[in-house]
N, CA, C and O of each residue as an XYZ file, in Angstrom:
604
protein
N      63.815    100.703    122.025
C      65.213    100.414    121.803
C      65.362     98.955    121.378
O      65.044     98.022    122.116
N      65.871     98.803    120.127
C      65.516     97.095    119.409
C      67.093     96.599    119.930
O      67.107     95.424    120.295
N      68.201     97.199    120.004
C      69.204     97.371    120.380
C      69.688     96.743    121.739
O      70.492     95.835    121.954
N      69.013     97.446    122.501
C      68.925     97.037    123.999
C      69.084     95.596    124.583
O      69.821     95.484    125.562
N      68.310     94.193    123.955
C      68.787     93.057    124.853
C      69.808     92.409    124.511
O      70.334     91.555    125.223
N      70.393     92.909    122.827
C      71.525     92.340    122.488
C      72.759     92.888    123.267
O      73.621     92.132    123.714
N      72.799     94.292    123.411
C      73.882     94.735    124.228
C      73.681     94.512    125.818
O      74.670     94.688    126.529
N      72.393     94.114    126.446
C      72.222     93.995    127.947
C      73.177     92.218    127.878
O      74.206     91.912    128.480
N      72.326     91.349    126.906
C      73.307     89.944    126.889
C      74.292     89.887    126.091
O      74.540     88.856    125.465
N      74.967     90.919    125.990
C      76.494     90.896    124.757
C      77.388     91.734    125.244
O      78.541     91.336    125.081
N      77.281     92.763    125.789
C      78.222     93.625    126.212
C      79.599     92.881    126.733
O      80.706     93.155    126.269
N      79.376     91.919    127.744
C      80.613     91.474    128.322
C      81.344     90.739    126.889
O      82.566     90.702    126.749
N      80.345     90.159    125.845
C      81.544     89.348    125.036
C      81.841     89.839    124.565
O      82.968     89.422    124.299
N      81.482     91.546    123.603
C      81.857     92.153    122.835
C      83.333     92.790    123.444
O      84.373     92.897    122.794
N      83.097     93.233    125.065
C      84.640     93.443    125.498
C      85.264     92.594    125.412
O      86.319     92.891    124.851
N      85.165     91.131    125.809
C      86.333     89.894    125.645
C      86.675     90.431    123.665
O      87.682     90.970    123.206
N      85.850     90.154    123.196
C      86.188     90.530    121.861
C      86.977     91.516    121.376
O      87.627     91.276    120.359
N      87.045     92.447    121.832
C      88.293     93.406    121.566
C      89.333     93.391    122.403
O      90.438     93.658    121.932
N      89.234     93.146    123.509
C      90.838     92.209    124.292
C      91.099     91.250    123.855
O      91.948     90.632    124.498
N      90.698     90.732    122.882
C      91.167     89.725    122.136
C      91.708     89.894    120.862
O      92.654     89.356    120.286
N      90.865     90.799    120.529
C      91.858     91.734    119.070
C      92.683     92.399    119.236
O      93.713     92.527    118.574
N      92.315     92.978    120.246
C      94.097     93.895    120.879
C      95.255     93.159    120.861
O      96.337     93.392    120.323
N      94.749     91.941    121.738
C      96.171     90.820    121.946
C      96.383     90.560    121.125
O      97.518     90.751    120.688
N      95.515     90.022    120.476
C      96.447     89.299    119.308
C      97.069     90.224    118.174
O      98.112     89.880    117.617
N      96.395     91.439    117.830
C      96.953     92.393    117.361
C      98.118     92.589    118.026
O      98.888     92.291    117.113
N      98.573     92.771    118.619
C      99.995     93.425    119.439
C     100.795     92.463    119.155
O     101.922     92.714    118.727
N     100.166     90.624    119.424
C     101.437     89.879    119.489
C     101.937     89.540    117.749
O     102.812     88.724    117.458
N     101.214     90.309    116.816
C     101.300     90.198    115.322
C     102.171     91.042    114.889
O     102.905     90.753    113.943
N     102.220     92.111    115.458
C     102.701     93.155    115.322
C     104.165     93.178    115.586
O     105.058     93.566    114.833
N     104.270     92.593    117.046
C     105.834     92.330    117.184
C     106.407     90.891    116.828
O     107.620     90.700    116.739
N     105.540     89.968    116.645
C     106.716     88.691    116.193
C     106.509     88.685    115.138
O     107.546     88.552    114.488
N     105.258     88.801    114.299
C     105.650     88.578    112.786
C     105.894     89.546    112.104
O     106.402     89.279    111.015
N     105.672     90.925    112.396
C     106.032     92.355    111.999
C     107.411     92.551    112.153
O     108.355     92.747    111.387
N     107.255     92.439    113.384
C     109.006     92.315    114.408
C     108.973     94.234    113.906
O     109.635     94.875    113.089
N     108.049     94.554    114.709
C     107.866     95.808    115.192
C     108.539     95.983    116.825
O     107.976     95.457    117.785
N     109.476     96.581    116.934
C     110.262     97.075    118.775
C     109.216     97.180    119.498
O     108.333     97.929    119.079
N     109.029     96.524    120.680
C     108.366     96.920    121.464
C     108.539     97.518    122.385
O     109.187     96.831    123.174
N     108.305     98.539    122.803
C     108.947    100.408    123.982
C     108.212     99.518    125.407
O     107.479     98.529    125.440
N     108.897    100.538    126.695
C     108.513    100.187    127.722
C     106.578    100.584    127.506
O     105.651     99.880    127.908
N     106.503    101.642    126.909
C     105.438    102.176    127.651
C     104.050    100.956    126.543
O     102.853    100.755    126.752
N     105.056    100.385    125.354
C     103.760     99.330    124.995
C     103.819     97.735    125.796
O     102.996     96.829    125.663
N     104.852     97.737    126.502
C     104.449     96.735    127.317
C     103.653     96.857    128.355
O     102.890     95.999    128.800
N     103.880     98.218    128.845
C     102.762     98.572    130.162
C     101.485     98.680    129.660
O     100.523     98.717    130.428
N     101.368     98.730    128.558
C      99.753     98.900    127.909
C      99.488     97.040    127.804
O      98.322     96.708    128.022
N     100.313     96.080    127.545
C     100.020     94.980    127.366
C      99.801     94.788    128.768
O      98.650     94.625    129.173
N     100.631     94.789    129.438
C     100.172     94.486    131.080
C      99.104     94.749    131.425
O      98.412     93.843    131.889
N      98.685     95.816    131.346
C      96.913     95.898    131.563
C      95.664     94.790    130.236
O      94.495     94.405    130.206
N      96.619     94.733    129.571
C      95.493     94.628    128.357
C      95.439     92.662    128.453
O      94.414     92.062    128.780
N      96.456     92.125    128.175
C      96.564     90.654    128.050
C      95.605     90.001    129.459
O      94.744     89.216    129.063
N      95.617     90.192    130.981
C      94.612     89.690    131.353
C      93.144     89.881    131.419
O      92.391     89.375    132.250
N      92.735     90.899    130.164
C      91.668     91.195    130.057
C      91.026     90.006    129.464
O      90.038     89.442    129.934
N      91.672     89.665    128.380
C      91.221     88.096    127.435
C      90.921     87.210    128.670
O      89.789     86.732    128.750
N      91.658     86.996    129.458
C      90.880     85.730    130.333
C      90.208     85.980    131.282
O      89.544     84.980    131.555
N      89.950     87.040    132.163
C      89.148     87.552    132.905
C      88.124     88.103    132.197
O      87.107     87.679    132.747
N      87.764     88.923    131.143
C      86.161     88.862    130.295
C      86.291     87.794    130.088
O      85.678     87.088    130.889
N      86.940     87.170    129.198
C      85.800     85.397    129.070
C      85.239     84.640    129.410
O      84.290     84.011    128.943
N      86.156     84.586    130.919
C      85.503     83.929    132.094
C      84.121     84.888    132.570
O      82.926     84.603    132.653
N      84.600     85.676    132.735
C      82.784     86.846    133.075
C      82.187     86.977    132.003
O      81.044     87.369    132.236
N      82.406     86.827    130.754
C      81.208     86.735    129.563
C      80.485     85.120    129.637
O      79.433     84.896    129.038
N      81.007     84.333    130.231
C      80.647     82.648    130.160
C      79.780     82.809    130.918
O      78.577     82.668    130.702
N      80.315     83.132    131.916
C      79.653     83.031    133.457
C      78.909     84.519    133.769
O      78.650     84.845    134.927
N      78.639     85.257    132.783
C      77.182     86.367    132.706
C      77.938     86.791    134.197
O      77.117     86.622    135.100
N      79.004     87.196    134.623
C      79.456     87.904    135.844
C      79.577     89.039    135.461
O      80.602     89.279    134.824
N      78.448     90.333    135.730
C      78.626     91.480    135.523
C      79.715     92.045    136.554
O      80.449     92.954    136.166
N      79.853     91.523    137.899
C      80.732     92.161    138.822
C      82.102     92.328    138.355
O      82.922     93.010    138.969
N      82.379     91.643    137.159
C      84.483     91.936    137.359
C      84.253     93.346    136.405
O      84.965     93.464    135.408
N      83.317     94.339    136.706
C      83.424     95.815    136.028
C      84.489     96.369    136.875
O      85.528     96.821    136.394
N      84.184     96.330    138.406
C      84.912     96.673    139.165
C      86.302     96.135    138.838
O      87.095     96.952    138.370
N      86.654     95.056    138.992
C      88.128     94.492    138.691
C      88.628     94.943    137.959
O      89.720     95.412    138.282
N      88.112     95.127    136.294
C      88.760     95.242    135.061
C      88.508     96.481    134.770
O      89.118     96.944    133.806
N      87.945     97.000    135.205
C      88.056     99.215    134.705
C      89.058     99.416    135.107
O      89.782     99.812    134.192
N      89.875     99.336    136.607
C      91.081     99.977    136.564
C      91.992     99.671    135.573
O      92.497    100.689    135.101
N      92.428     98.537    135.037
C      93.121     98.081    134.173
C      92.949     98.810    132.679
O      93.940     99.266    132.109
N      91.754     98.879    132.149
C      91.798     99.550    131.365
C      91.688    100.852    131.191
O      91.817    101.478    130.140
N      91.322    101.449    132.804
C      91.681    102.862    132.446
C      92.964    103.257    132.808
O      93.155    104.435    133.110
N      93.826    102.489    132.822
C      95.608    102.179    132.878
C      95.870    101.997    131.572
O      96.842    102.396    130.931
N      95.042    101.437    131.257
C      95.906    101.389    129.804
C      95.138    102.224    129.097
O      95.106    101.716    127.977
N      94.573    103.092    129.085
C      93.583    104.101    128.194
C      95.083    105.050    128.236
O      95.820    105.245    127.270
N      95.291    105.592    129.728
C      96.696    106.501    130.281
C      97.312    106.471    129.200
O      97.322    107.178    128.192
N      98.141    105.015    129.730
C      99.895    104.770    128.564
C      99.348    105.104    127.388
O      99.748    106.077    126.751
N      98.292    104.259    126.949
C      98.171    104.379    125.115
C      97.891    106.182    124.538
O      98.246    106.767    123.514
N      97.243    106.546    125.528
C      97.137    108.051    125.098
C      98.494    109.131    125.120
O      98.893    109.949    124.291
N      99.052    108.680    126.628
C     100.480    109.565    126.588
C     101.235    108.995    125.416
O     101.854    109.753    124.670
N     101.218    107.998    125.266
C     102.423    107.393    124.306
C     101.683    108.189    122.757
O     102.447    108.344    121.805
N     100.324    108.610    122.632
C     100.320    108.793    121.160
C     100.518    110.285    121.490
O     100.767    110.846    120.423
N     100.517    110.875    122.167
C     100.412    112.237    122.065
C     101.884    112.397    122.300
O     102.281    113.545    122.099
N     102.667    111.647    122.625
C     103.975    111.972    122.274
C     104.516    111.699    121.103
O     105.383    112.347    120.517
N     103.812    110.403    120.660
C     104.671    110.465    119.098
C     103.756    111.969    118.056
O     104.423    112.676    117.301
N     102.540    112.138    118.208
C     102.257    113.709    117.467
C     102.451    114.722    117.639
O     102.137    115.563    116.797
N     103.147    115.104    118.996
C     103.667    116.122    119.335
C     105.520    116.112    120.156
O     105.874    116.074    121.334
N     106.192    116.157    119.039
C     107.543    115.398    119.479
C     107.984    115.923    120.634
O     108.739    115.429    121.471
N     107.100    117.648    120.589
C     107.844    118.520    121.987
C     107.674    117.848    123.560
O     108.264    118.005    124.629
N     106.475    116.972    123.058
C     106.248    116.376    124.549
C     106.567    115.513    124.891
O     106.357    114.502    124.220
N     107.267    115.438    126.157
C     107.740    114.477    126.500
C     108.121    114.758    127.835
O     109.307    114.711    128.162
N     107.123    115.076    128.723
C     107.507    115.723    130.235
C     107.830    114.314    131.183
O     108.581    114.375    132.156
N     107.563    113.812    131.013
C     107.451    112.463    132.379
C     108.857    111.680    131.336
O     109.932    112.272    131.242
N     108.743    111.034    131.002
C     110.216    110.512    130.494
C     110.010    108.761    130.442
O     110.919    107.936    130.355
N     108.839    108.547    130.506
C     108.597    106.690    130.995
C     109.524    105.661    130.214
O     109.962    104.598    130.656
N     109.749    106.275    128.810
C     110.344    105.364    128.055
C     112.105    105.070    128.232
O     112.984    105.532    127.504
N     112.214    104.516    128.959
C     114.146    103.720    129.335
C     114.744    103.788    128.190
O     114.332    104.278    127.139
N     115.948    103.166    128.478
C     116.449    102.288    127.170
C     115.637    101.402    126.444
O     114.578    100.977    126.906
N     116.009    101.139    125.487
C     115.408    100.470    124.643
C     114.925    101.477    123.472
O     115.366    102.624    123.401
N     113.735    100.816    122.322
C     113.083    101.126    121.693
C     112.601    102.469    121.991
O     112.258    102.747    123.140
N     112.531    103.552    120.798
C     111.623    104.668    121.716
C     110.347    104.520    121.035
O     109.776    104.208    119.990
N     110.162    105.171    122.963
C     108.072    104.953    122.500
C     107.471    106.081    121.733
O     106.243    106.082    121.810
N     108.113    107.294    120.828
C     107.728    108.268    120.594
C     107.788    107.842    118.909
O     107.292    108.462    117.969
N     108.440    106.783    118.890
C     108.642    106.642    117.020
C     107.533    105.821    116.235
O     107.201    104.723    116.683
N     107.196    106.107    115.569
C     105.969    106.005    115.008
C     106.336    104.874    113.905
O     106.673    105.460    112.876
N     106.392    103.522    113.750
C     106.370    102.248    113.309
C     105.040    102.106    112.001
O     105.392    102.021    110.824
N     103.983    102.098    112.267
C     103.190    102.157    111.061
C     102.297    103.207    111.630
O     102.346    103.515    112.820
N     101.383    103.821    110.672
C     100.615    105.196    110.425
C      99.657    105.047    109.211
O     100.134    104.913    108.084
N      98.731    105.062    109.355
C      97.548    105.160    108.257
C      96.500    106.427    108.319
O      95.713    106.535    109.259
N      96.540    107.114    107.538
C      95.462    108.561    107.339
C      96.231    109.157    108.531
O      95.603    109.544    109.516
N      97.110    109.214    108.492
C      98.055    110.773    108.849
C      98.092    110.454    110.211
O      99.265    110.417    110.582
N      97.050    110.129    111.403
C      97.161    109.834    112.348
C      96.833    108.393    112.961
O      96.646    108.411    114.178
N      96.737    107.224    112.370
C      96.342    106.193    113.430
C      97.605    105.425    113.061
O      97.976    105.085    111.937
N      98.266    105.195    114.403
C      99.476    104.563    114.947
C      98.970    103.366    116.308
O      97.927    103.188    116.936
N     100.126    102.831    116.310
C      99.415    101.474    117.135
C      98.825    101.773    118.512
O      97.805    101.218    118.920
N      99.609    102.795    119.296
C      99.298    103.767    120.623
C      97.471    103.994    120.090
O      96.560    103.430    120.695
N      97.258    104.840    118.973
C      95.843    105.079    118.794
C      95.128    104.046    118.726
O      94.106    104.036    119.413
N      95.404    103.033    117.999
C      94.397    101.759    118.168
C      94.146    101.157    119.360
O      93.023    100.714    119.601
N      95.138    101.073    120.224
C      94.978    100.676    121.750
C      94.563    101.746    122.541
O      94.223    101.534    123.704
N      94.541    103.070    121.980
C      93.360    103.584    122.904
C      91.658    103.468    122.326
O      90.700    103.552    123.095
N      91.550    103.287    121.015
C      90.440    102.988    120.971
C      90.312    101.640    121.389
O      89.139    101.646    121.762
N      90.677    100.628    121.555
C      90.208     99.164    121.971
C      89.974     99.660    123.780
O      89.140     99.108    124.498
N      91.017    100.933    124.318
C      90.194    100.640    125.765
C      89.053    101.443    125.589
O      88.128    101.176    126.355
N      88.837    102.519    124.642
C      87.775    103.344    124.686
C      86.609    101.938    124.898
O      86.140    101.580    125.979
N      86.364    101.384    123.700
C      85.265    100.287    123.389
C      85.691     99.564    124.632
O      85.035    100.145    125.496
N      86.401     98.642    125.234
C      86.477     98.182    126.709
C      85.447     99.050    127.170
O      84.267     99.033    126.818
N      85.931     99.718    127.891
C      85.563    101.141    129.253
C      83.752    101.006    128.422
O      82.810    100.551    129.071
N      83.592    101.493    126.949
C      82.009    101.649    126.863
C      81.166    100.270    127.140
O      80.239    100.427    127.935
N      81.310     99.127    126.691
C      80.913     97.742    126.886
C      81.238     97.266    128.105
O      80.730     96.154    128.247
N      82.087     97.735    129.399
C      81.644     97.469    130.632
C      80.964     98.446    130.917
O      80.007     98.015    131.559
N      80.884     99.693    130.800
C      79.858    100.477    131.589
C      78.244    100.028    131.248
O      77.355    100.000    132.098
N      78.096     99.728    129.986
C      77.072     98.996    129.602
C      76.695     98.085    130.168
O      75.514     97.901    130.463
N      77.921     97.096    130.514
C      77.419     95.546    130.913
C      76.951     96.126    132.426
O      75.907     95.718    132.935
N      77.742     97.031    133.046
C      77.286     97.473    134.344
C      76.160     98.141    134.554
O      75.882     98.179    135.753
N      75.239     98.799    133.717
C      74.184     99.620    133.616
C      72.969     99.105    133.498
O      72.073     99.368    134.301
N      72.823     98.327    132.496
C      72.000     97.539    131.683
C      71.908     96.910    132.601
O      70.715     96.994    132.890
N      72.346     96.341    133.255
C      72.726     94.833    134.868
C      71.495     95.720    135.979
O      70.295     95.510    136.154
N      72.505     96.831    136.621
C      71.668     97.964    136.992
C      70.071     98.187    136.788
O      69.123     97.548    137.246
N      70.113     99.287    135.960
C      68.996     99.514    135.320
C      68.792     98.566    133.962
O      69.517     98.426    132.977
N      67.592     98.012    134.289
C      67.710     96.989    132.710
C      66.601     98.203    131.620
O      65.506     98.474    132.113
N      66.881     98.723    130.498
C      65.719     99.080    129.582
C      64.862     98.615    129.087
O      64.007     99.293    128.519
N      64.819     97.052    129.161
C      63.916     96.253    128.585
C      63.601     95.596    129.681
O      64.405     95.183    130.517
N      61.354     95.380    129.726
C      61.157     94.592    130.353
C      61.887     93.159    129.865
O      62.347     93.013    128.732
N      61.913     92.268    130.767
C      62.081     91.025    131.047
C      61.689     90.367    130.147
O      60.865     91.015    129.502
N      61.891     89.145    129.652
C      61.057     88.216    128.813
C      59.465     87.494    129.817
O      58.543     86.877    129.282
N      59.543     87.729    130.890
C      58.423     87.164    131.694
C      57.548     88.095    131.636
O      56.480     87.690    132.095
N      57.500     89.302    131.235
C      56.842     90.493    131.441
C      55.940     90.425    130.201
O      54.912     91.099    130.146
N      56.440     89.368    128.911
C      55.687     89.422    127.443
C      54.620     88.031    127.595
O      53.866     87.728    126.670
């Protein structure tokens, strides 16, 4: 596996790296887009915005332990971003009701190839989260590569 020590020493930055594209994606989206932002995409920011400073700080500091801390968060926001897209592709759904006044979270703002809307991109950024900590947690774990002392 040639693969293996870049993702055993990269995994944590590659997650700071897409909580960092998320954020800043989102905050592009609504101030210079001046795209509405719905309850249920702020609850996805709530999980998502202290991801940027909690991976960075654990990608600096090679702290595999904040897996524990930061999975719930993103599998909170995996939730919202998924209910919220499967409601804007399927208009019938809408059983739980999360979205208040305001903006609705079911209206679909930009769309490219028929289905990717901003809800879908923020579930793939937690998908890649969730895979690059389980990694950083595994690899930590079980390492696949001997050691550099071992050559």
């Amino acid at each position: 596996m040639t693969n293996c020590p870049f993702l055993r020493n990269y995994s944590l930055y590659l997650a700071w790296l897409i909580a960092l594209i998320a954020t800043l994606g989102s905050l592009y989206f609504s101030e210079i887009k001046l795209i509405p932002v719905c309850h249920l995409c702020w609850y996805q920011r709530i999980c998502m915005y202290p991801l940027v400073i909690l991976l960075g700080i654990a990608a600096y500091r090679e702290d595999r332990s904040i897996v524990l801390y930061t999975m719930p968060l993103v599998i909170l926001g995996l939730l919202f971003s998924s209910y919220q897209y499967v409601e804007q592709m399927i208009p019938e759904f809408a059983p739980i009701g999360l979205c208040g006044s305001g903006p609705e979270c079911s209206a679909i703002h930009m769309e490219w190839l028929g289905f990717i809307t901003l809800p879908f991109l923020s579930m793939i950024a937690n998908l890649g989260i969730i895979l690059f900590l389980t990694l950083a947690k595994c690899y930590h774990a079980h390492p696949c590569c001997p050691s550099d002392q071992d050559h």
